[in-house]
XYZ file of N, CA and C in Angstrom:
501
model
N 21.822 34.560 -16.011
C 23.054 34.016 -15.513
C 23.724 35.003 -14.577
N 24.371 34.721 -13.753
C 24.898 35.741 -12.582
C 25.981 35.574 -12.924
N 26.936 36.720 -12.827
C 28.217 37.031 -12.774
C 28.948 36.282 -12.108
N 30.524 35.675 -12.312
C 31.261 34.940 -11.630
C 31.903 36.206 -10.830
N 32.258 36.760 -9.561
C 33.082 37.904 -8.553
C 33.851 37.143 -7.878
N 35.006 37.764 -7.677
C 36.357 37.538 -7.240
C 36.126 37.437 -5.699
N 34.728 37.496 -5.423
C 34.870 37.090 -3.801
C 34.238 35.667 -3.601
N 33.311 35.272 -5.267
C 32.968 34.052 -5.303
C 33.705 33.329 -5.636
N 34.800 33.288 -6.050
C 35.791 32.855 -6.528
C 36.938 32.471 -5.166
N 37.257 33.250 -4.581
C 37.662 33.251 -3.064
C 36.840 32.278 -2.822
N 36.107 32.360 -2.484
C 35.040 31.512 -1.556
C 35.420 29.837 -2.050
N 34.919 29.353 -3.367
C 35.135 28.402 -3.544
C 36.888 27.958 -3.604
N 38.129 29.124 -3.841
C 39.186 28.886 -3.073
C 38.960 28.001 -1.313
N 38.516 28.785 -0.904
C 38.413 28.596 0.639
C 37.909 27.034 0.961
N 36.809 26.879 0.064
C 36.376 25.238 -0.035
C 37.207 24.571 -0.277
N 37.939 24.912 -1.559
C 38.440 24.120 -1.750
C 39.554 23.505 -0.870
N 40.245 24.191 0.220
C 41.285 24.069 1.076
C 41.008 23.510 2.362
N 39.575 23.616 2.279
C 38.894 23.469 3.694
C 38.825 22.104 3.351
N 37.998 21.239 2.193
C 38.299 19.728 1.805
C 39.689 19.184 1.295
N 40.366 19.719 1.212
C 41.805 19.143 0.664
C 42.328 18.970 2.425
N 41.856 20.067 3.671
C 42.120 19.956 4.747
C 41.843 18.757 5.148
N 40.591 18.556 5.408
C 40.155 17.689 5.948
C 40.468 16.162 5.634
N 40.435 16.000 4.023
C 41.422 14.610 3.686
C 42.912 14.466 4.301
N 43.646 15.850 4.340
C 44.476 15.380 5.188
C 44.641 14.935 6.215
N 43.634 15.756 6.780
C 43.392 15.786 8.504
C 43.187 13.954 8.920
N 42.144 13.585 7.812
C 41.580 11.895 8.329
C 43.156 11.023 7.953
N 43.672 11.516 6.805
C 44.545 10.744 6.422
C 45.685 10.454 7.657
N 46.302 11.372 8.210
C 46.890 11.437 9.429
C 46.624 10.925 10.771
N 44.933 10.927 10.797
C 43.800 10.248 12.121
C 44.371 8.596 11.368
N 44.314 8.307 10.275
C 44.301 6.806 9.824
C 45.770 6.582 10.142
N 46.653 7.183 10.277
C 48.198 7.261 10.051
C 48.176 6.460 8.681
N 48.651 7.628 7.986
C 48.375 7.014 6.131
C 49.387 8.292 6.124
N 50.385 7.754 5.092
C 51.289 8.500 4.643
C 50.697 9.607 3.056
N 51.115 10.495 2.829
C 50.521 10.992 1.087
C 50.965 9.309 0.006
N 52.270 8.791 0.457
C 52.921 7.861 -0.619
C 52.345 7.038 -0.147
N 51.706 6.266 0.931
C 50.765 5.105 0.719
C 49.999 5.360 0.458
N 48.902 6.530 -0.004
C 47.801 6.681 -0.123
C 48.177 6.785 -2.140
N 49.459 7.428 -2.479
C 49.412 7.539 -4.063
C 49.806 6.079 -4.297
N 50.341 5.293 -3.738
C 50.373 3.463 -3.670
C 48.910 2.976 -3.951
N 48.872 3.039 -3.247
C 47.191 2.614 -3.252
C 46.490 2.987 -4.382
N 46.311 4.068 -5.048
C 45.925 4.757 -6.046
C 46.835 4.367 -7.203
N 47.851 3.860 -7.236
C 48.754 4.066 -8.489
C 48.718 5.164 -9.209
N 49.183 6.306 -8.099
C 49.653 7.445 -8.590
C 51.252 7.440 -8.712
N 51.763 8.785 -9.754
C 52.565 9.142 -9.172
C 53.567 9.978 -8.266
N 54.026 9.523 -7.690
C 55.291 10.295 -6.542
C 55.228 11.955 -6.780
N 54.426 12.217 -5.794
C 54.592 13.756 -5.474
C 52.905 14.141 -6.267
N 52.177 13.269 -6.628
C 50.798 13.831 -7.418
C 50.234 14.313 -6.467
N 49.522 13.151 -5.204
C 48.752 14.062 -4.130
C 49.410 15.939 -3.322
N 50.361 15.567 -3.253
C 51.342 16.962 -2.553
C 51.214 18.048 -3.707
N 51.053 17.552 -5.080
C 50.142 18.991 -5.922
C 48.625 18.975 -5.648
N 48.293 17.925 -5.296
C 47.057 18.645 -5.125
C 46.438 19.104 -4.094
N 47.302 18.606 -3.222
C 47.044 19.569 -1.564
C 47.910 20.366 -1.393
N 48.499 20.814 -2.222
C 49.187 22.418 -2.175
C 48.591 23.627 -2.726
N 47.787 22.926 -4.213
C 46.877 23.738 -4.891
C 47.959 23.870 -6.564
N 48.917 23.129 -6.335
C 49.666 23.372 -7.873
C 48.874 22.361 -8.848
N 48.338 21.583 -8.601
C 47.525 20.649 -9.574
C 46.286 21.096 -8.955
N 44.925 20.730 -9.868
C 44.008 21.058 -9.769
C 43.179 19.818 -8.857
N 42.473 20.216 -7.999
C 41.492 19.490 -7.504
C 40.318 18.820 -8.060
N 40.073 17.443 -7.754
C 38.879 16.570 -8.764
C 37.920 16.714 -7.966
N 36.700 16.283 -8.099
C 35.905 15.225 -7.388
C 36.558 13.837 -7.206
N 36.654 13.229 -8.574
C 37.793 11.857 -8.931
C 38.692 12.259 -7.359
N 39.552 12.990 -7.560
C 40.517 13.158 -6.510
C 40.100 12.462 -4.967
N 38.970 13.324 -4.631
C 38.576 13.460 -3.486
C 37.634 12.410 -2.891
N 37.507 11.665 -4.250
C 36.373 10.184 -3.791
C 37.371 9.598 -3.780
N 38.616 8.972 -4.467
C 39.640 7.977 -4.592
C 40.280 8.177 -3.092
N 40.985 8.947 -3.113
C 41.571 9.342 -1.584
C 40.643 8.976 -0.516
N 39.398 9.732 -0.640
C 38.481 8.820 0.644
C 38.363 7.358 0.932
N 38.555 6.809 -0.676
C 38.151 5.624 -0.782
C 39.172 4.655 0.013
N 40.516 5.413 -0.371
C 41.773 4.764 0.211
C 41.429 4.680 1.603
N 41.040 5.639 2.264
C 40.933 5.732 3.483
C 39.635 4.994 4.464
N 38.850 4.184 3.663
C 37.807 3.844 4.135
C 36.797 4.644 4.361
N 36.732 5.746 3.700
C 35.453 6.778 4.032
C 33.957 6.523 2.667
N 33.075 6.160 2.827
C 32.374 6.492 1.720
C 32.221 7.824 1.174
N 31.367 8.146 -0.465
C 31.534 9.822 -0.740
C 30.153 10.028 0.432
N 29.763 9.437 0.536
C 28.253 9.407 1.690
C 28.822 10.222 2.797
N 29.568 9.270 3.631
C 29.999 9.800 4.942
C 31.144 10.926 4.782
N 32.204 11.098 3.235
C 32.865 12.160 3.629
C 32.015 14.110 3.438
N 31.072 13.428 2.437
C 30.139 14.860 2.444
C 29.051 14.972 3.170
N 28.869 13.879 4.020
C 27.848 14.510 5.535
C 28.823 15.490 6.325
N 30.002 14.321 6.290
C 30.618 15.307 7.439
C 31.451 16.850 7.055
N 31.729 17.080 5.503
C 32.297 18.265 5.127
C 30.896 19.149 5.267
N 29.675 18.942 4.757
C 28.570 19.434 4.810
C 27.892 19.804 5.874
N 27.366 18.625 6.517
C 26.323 18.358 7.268
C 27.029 18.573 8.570
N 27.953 17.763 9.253
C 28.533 18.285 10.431
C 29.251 19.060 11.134
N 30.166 19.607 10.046
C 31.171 20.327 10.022
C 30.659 21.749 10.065
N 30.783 22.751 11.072
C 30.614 24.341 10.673
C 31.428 24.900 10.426
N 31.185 26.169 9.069
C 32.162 26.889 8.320
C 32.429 27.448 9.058
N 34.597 27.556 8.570
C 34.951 28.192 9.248
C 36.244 27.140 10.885
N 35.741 25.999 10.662
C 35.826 25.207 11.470
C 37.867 24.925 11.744
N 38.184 24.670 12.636
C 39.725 24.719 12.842
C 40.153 22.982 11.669
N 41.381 22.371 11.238
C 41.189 21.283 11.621
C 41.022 20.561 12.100
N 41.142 20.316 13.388
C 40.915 19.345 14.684
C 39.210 19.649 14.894
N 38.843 20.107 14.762
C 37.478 20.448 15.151
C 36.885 19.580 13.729
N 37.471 19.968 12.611
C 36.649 19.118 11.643
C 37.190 17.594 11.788
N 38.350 17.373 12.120
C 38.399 15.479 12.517
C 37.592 15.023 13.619
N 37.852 15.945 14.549
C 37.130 15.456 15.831
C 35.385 15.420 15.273
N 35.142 16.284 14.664
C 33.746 16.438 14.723
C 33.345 15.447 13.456
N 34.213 15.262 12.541
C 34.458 13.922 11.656
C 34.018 12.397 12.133
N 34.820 12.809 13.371
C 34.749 10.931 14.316
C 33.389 10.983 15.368
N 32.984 12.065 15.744
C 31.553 11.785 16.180
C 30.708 11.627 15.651
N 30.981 12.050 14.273
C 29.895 11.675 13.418
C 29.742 10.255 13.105
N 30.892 9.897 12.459
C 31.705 8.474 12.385
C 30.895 7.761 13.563
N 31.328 7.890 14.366
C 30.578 7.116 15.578
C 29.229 6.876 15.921
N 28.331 8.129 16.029
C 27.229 8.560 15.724
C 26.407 7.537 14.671
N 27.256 7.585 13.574
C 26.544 6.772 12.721
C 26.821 5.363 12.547
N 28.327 4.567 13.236
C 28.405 3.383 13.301
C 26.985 3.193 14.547
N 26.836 3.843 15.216
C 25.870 3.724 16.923
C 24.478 3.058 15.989
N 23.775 4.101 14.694
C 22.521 3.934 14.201
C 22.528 3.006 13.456
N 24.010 2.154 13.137
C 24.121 1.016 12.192
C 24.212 0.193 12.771
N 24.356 0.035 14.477
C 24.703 -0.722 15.578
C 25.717 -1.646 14.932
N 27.242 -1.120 14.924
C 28.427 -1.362 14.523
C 29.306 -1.150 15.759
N 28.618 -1.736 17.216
C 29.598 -1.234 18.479
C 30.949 -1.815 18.384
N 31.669 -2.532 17.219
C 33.242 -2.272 17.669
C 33.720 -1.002 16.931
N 32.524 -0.300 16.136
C 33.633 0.809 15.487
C 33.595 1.982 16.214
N 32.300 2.026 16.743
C 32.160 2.756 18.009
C 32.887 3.237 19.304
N 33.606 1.726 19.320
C 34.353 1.432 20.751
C 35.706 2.036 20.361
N 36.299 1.718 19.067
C 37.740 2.575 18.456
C 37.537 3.864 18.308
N 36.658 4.876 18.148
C 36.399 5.899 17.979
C 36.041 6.810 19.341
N 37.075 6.385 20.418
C 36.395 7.055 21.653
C 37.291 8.447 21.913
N 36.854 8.955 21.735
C 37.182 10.815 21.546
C 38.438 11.194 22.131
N 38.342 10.808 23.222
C 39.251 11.190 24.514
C 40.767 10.459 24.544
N 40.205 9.389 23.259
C 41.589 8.570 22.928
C 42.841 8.635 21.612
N 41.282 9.320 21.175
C 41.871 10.217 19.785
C 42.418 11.933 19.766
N 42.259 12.115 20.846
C 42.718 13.360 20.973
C 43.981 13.700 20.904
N 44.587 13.372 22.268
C 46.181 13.506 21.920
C 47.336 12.910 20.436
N 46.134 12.016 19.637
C 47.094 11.933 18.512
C 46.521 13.089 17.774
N 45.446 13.716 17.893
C 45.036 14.726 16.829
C 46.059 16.032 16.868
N 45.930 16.119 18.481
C 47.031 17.244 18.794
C 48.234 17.008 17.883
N 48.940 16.171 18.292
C 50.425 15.805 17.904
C 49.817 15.924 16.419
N 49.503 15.726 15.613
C 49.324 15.463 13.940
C 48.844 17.054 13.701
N 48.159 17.844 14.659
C 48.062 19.570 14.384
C 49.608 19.941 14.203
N 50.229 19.871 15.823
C 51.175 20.632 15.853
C 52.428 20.226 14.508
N 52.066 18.923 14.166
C 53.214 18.638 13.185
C 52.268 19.322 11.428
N 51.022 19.630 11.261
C 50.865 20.123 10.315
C 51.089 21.688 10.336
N 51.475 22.083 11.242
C 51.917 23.371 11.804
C 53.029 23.549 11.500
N 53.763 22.835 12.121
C 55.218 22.838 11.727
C 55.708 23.036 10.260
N 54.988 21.782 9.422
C 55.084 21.739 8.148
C 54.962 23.033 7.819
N 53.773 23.342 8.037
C 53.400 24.887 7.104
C 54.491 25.863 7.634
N 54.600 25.868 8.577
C 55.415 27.343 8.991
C 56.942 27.219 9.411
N 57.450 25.527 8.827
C 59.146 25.542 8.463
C 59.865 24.960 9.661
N 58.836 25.249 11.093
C 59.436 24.985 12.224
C 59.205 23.288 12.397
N 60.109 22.900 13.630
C 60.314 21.800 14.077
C 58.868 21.603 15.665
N 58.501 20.694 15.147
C 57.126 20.151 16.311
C 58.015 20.060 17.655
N 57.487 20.571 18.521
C 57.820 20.302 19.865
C 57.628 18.685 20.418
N 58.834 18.160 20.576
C 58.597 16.528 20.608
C 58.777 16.358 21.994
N 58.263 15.203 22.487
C 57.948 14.867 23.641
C 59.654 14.468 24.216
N 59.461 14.556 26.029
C 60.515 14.460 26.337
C 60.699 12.885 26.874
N 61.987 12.430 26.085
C 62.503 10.860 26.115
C 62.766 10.421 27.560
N 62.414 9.291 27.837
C 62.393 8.910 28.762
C 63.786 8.053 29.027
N 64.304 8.408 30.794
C 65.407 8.296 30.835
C 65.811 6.425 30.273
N 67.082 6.485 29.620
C 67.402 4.769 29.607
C 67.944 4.566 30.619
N 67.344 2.767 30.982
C 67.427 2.077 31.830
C 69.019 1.665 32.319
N 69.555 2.117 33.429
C 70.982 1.868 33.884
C 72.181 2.317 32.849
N 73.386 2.638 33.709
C 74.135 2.585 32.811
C 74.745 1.490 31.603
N 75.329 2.412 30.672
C 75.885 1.756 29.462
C 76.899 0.642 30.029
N 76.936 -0.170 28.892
C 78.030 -1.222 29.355
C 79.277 -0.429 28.897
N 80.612 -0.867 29.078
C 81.452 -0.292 29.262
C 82.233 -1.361 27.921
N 83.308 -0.944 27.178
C 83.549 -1.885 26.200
C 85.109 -2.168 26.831
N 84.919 -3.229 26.456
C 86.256 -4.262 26.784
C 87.347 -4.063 25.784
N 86.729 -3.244 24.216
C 87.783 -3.492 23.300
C 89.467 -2.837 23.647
N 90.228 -3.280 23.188
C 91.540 -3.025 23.834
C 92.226 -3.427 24.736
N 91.813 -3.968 26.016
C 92.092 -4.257 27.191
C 92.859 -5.690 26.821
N 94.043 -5.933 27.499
C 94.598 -6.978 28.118
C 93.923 -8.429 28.650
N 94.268 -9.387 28.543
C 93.955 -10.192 29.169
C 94.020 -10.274 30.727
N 95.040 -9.289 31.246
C 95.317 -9.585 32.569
C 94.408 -8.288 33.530
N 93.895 -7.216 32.494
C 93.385 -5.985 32.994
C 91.899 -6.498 33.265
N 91.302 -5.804 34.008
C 89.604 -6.281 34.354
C 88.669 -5.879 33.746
């Protein structure tokens, strides 16, 4: 039997954060809230947010149910934590490289409308925006939000008060 070491121990830390990542990461690509996803599950309020913080313990159970919510099989979510994904990988690199796979493999199932939703270049800028806001989260700050576009003409002007005889 081999010794359990505190760097093997790390290590499977590191996994473990790297897949709790990545469910987030898709969950956000799906726009899925943590509370529709513990809806769905009939969990309760605040269960997933322990377990992607690391205060509750991580399942398998966990990590197939959550996929499941999300439409992922355990098939396709451990090709792609496994098989496609290289350690070490940013998040965006593991969604992005998530959805080519995704694609990749709707292509060999010849599934061309899931194909056609999965076009890279279209999913990008929401991946960005869903980084910089898991950024934010972690480090307290406010996401740099896009700049509003001017409204159309001026405001109407309110009549309240005015006279009958005033214009």
């Amino acid at each position: 039997m081999t010794q359990v070491t505190r760097e093997k121990i790390e290590s499977l830390e590191e996994e473990i954060d790297r897949l709790t990542d990545l469910l987030q990461g898709y969950m956000r690509f799906k726009h899925r809230t943590v509370r529709d996803v513990e809806r769905d599950l009939d969990w309760g309020r605040g269960t997933l947010n322990r377990i992607f913080s690391g205060r509750s313990e991580l399942k398998l159970r966990h990590i197939l149910e959550v996929a499941a919510t999300l439409d992922l099989s355990p098939e396709d979510f451990f090709h792609m934590a496994y098989e496609v994904l290289p350690k070490g990988a940013t998040t965006v690199e593991r969604v992005m490289a998530m959805l080519d796979a995704l694609k990749q493999r709707a292509q060999v199932k010849s599934m061309s409308s899931l194909s056609a939703q999965l076009d890279v270049d279209l999913v990008r800028p929401i991946l960005e925006q869903m980084v910089q806001s898991m950024l934010a989260d972690t480090l307290g700050t406010k996401p740099k939000e896009e700049p509003k576009a001017p409204e159309a003409g001026p405001k109407p002007r309110s009549r309240r008060g005015k006279g009958k005889d005033e214009p």
